[in-house]
Short mmCIF file of C-alpha atoms and ligand atoms in Angstrom, two decimals:
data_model
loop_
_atom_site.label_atom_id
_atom_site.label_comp_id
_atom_site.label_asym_id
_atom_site.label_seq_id
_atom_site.Cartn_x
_atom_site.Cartn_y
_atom_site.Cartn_z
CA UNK A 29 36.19 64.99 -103.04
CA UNK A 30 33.11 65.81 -105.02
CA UNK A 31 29.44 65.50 -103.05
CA UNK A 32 25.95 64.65 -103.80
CA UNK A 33 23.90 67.74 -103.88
CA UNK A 34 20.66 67.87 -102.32
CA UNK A 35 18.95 68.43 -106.04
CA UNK A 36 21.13 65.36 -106.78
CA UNK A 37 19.96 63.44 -103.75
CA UNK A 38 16.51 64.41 -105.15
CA UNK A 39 16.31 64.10 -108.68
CA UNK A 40 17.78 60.55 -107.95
CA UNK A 41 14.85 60.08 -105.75
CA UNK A 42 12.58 60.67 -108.00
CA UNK A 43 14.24 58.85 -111.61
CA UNK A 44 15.68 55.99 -110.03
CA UNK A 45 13.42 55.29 -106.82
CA UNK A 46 10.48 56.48 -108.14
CA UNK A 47 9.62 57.97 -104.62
CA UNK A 48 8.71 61.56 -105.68
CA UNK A 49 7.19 63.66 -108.47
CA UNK A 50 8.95 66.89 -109.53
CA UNK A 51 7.11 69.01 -108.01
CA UNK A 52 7.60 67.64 -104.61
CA UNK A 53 11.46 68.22 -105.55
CA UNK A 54 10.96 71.44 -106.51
CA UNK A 55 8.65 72.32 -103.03
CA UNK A 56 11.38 70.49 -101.38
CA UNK A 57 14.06 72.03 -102.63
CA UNK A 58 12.73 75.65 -102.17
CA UNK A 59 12.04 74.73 -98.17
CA UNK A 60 15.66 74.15 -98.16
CA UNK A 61 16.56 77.56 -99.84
CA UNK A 62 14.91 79.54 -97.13
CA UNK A 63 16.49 77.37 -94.96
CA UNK A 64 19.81 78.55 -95.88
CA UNK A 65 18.26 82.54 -95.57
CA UNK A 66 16.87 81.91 -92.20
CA UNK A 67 20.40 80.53 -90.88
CA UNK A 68 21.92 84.02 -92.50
CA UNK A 69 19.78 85.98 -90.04
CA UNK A 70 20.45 83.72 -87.29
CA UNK A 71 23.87 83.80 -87.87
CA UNK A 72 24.12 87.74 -87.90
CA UNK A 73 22.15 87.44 -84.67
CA UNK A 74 22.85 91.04 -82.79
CA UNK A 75 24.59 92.25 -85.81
CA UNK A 76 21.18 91.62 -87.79
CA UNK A 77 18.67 93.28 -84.84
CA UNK A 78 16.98 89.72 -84.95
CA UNK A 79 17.32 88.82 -81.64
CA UNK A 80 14.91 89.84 -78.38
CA UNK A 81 11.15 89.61 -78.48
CA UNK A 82 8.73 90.76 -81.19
CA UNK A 83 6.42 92.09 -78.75
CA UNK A 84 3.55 89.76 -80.23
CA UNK A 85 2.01 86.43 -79.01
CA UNK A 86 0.83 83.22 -80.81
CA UNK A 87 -2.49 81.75 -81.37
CA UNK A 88 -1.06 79.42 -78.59
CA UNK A 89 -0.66 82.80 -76.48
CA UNK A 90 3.35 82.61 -76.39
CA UNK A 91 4.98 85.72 -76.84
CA UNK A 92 7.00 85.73 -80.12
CA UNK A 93 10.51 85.98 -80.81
CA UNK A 94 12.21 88.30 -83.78
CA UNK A 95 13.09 85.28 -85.39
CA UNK A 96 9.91 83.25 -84.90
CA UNK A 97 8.33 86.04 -87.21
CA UNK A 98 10.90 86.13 -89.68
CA UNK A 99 11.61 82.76 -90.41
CA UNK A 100 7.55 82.70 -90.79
CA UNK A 101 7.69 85.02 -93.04
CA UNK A 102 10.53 84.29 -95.04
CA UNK A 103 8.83 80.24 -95.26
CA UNK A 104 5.05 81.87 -96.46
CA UNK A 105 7.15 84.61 -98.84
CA UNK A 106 9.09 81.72 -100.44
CA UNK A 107 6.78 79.02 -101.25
CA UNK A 108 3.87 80.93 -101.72
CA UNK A 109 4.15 81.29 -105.73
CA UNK A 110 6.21 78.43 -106.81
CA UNK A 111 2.53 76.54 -108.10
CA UNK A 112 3.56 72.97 -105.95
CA UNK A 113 1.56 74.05 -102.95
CA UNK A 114 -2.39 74.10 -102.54
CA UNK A 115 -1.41 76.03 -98.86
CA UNK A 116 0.52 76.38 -95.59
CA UNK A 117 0.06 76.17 -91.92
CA UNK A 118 2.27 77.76 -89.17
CA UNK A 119 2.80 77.29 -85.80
CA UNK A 120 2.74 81.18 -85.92
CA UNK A 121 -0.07 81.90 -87.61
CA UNK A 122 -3.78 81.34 -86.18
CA UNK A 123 -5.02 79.65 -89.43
CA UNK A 124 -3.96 78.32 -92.68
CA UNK A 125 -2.27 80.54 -95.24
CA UNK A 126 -3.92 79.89 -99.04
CA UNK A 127 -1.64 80.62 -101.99
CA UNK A 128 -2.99 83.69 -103.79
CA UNK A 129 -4.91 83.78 -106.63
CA UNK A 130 -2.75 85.58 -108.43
CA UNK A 131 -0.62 82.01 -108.21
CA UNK A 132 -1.27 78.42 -109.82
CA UNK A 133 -2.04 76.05 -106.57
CA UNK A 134 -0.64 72.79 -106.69
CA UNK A 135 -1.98 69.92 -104.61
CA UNK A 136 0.37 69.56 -101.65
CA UNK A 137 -0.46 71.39 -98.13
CA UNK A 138 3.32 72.27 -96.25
CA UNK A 139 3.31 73.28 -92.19
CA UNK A 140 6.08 74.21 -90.40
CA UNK A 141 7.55 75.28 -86.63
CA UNK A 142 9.27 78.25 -88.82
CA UNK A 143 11.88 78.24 -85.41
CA UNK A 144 12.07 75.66 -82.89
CA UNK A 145 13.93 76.14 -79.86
CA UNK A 146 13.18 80.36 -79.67
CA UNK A 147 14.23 80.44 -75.79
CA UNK A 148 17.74 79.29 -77.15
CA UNK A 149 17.93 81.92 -79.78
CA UNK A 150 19.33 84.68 -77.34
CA UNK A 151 21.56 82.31 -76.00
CA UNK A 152 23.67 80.92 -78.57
CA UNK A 153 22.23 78.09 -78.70
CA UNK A 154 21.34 75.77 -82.00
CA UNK A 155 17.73 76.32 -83.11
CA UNK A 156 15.92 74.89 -86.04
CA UNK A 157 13.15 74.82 -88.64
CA UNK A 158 10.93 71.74 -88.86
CA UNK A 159 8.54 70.93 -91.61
CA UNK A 160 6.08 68.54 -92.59
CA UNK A 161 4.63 68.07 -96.28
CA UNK A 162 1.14 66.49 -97.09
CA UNK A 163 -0.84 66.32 -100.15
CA UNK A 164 -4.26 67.12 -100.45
CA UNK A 165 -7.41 64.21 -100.61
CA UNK A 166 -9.93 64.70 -103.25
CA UNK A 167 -10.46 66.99 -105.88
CA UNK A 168 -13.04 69.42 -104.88
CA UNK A 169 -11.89 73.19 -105.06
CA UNK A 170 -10.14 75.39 -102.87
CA UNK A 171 -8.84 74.39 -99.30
CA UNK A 172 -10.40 74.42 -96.30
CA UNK A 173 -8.07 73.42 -92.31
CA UNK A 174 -9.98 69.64 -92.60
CA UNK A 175 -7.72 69.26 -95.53
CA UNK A 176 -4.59 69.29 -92.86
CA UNK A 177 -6.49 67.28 -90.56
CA UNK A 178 -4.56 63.93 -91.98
CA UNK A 179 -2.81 61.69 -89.43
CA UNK A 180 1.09 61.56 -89.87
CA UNK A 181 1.11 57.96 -91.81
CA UNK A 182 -0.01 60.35 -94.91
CA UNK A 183 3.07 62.79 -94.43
CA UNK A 184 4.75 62.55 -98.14
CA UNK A 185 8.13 64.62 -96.84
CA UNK A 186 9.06 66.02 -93.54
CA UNK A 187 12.65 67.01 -92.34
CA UNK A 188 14.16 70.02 -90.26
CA UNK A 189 17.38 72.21 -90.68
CA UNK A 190 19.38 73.42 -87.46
CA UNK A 191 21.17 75.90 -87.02
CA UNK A 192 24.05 74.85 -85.19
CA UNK A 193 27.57 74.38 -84.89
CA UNK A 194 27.07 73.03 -88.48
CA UNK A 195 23.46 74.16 -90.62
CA UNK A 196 22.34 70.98 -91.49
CA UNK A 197 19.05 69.64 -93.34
CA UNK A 198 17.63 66.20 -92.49
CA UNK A 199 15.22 64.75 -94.66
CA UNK A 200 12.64 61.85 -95.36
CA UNK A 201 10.51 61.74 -98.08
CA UNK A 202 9.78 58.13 -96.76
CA UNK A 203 13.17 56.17 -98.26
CA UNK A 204 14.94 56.27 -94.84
CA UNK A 205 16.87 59.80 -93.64
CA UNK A 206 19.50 61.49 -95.23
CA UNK A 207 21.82 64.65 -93.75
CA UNK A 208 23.25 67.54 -95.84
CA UNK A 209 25.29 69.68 -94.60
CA UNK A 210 25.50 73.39 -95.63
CA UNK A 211 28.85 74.31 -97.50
CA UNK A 212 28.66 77.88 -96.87
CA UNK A 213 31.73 78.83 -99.43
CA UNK A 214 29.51 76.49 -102.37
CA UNK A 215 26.17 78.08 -101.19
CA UNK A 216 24.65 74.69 -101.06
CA UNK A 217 23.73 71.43 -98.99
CA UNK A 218 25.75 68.45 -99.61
CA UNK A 219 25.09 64.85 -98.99
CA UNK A 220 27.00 63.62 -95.42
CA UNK A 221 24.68 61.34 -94.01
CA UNK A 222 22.08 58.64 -95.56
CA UNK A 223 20.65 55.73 -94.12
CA UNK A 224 21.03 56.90 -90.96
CA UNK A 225 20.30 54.26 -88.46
CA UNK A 226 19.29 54.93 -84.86
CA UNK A 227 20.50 52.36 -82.30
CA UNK A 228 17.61 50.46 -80.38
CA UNK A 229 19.30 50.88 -77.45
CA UNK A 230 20.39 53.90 -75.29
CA UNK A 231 21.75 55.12 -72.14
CA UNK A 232 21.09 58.48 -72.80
CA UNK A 233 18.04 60.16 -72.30
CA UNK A 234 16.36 63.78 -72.79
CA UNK A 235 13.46 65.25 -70.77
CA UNK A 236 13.01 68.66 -68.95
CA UNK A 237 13.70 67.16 -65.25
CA UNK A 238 12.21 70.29 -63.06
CA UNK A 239 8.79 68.82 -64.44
CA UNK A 240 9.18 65.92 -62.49
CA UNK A 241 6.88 66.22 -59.68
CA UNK A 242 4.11 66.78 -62.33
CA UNK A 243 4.24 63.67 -64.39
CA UNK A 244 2.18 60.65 -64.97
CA UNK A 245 3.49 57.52 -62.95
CA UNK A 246 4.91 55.63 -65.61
CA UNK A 247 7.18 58.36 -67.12
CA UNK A 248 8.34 59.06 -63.59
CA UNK A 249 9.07 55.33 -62.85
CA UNK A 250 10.95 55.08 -65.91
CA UNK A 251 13.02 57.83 -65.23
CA UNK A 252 13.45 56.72 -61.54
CA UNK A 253 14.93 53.81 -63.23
CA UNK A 254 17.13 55.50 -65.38
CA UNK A 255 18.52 57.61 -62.39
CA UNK A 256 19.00 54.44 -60.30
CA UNK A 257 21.88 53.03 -62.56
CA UNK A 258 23.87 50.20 -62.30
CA UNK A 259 22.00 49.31 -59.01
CA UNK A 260 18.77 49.74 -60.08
CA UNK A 261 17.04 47.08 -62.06
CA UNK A 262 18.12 48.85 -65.34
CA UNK A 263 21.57 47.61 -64.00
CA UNK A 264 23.52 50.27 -66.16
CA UNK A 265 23.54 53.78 -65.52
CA UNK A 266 22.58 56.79 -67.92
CA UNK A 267 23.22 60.06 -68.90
CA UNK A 268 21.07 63.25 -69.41
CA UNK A 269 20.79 65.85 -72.26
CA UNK A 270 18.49 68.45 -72.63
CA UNK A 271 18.82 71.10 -74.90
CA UNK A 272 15.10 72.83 -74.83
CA UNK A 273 15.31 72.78 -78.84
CA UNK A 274 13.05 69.76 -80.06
CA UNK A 275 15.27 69.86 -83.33
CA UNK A 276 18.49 69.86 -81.43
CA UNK A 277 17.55 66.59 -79.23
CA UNK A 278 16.16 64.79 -82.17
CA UNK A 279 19.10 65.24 -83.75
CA UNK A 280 21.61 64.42 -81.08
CA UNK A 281 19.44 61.00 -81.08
CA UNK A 282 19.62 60.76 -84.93
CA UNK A 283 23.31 60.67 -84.60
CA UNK A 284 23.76 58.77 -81.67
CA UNK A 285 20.46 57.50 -80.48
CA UNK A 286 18.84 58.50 -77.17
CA UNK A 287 14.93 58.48 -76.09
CA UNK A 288 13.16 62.08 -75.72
CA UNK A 289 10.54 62.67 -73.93
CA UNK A 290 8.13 65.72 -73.48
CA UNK A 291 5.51 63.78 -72.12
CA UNK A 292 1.66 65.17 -70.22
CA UNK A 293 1.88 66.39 -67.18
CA UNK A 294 -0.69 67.67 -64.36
CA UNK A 295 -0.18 70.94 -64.37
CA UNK A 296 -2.65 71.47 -67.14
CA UNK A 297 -4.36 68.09 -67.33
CA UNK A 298 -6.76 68.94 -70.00
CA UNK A 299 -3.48 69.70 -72.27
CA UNK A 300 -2.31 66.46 -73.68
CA UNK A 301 1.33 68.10 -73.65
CA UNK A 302 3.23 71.00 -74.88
CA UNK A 303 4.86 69.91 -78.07
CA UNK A 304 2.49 70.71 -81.44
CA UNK A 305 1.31 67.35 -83.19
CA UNK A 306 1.63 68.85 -86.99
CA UNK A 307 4.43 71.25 -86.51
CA UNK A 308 6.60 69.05 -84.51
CA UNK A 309 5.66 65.46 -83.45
CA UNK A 310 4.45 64.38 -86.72
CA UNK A 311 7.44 65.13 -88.69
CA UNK A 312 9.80 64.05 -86.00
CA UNK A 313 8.10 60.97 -85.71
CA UNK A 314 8.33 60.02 -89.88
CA UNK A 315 11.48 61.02 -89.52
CA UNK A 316 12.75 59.15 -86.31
CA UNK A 317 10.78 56.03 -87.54
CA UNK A 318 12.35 56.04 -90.98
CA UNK A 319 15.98 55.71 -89.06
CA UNK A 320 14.15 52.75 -87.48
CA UNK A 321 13.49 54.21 -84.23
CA UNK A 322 9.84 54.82 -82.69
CA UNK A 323 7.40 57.80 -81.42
CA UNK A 324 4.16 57.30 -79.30
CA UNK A 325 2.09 59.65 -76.94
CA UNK A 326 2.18 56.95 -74.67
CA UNK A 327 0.08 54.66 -75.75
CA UNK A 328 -0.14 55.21 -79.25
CA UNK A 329 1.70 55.68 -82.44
CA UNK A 330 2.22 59.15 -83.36
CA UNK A 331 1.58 59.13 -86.82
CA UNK A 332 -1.43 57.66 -86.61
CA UNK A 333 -3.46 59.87 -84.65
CA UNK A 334 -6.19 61.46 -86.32
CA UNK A 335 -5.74 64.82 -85.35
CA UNK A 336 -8.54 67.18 -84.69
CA UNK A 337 -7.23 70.51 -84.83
CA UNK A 338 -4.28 72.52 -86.66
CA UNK A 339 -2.59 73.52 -83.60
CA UNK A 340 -3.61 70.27 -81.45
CA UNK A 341 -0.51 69.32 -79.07
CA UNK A 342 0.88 65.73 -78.12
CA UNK A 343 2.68 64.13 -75.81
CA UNK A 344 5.97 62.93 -77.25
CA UNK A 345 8.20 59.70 -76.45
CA UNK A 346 10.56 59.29 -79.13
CA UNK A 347 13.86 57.03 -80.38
CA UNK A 348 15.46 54.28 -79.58
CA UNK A 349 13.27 51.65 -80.35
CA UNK A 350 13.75 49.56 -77.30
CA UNK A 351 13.18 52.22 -74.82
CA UNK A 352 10.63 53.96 -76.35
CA UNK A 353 8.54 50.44 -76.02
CA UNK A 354 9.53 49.95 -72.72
CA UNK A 355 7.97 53.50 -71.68
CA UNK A 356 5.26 52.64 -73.55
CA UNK A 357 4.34 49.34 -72.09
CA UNK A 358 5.10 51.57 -68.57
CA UNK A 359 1.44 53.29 -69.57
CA UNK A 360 -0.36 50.11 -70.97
CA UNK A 361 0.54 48.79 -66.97
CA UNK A 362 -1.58 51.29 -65.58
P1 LIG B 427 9.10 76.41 -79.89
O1 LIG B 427 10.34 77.21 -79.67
O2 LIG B 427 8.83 76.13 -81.33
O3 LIG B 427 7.90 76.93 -79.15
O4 LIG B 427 9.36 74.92 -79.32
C1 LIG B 427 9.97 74.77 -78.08
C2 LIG B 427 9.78 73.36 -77.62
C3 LIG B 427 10.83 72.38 -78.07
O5 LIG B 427 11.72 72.82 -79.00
C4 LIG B 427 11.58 72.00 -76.82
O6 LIG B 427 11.81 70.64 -76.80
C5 LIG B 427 10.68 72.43 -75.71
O7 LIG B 427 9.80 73.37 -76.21
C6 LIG B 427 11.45 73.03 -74.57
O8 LIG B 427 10.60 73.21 -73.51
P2 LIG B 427 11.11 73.67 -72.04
O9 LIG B 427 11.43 75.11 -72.17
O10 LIG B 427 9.90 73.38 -71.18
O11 LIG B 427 12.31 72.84 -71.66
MN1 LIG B 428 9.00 74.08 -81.69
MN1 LIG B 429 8.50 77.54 -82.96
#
């Protein structure tokens, strides 16, 4: 049975639809490349001396893994002369990355979580790459961080690839989502999901539960609802997943739709939550909506929050449409 390639996918995307110029193809389509070289190191794990710390922390002041630096640089390496990009931003790097002189700049700005999930990567556990693609406003010269500052509504692209029991590459480039899986005897991603659709309704729900006693009162009645079951006022009961990997969750919920949550908590209370608005939320919430699902903070659309910084975090509630408005109109009731 013969495929659609992801250049395919793309170049039909762009003749047929209109939706993108070549040069997003070709940014596009070079994300995906490293991609498929960041699941070779994470698939030679031990073998490869990738796993274990790097003995380095984050502007964000969390200690880095192996693989958090070498999926960085293995994203900044590849995309940094192909003349589509203006610059990059990193959820590993303290500030944005300009292309070199040395380069032609193009006029679209990429950011990425270069590995999501990095307490899973010791494990065994599937781990991903999320990215988000923006183009830059105006034509003065040279780049400056304001030109990230863009709420999500502007994202052009965004997708993620995880590595998993399958490497897979979900992508938007704002036509609805569409999966490719990676044929590792071809060497490239074919077509095996598009359209995907996420149900409005769930039973299944994701959240890190040993947070509990810190959270806001709606998330907790929500949950206390979902817990209750059949004889609660939810009058069916639910199940729990939680894999600690944003990309893994999202994409559990892509498949089979589900609600995740990593909402604020007390803890911190001048944190507005964990999870990184342009490395994570933003793209996760063009992507969920485009399967016809929704994302808020709580009492707002993600995408369109102005943000204020490049590593600014958010409080996510994402999915199924129906519950994600129900927790949402939990916070509008006080
Ligand atoms: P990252 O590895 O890029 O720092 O992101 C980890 C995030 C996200 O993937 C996941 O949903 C969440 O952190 C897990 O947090 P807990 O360890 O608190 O469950
Ligand atoms: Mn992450
Ligand atoms: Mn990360």
């Amino acid at each position: 049975m013969s495929r659609v390639s992801l250049t395919q996918y793309l170049v039909e995307q762009q003749r047929e639809h209109g939706h993108i110029p070549g040069e997003l193809r070709l940014l596009i389509e070079v994300v995906a490349r490293t991609c498929k070289r960041i699941a070779i190191s994470v698939n030679k794990g031990a073998l490869g001396d990738v796993l274990g710390s790097a003995g380095t922390a984050n502007v964000q002041g969390e200690v880095q893994k192996k693989l958090d630096v070498i999926a960085n640089e293995l994203l900044l390496e590849a995309n940094e002369w192909g003349g589509n990009l203006a610059a990059m931003a990193s959820e590993e790097m303290d500030t944005i990355h300009l292309v070199p002189n040395r380069y032609p700049q193009g006029e679209y700005l990429l950011l990425y979580d270069p590995l999501d999930g990095s307490s899973n990567i010791d494990v065994n556990v599937s781990i991903g790459t999320i990215f988000s693609v923006l183009k830059k406003r105006g034509n003065q010269q040279g780049v400056s961080e304001a030109d990230f500052l863009q709420p999500g509504n502007t994202q052009v692209a965004a997708g993620y690839c995880v590595y998993g029991p399958q490497t897979m590459l979900v992508l938007t480039v704002g036509d609805g989502v569409a999966m490719f899986t990676l044929d590792r005897e071809m060497g490239s991603w074919s077509l095996t999901a598009e359209n995907v659709r996420i149900p409005e309704d769930t039973k299944e729900f994701a959240i890190n539960m040993s947070n509990m006693r810190h959270w806001a009162p709606p998330v907790r009645r929500y949950i206390d609802e979902c817990l209750a079951g059949s004889t609660g006022v939810r009058k069916k009961d639910f199940n729990m997943r939680w894999v600690a990997s944003m990309v893994a969750d999202v994409h559990r919920i892509l498949t089979r739709g589900g609600i995740f949550m990593y909402p604020w908590d007390q803890r911190e209370p001048d944190k507005p939550g964990k999870l990184r608005l342009m490395y994570e939320a933003n793209p996760m919430a063009f992507l969920v909506e485009q399967a016809g699902g929704a994302a808020t903070n709580g009492r707002q659309r993600i995408l369109d929050l102005q943000p204020g910084k490049l590593h600014e975090r958010v409080s996510v509630i994402l999915g199924s449409k129906n519950e994600v408005e129900r927790v949402t109109g939990y916070h509008a009731q006080g």
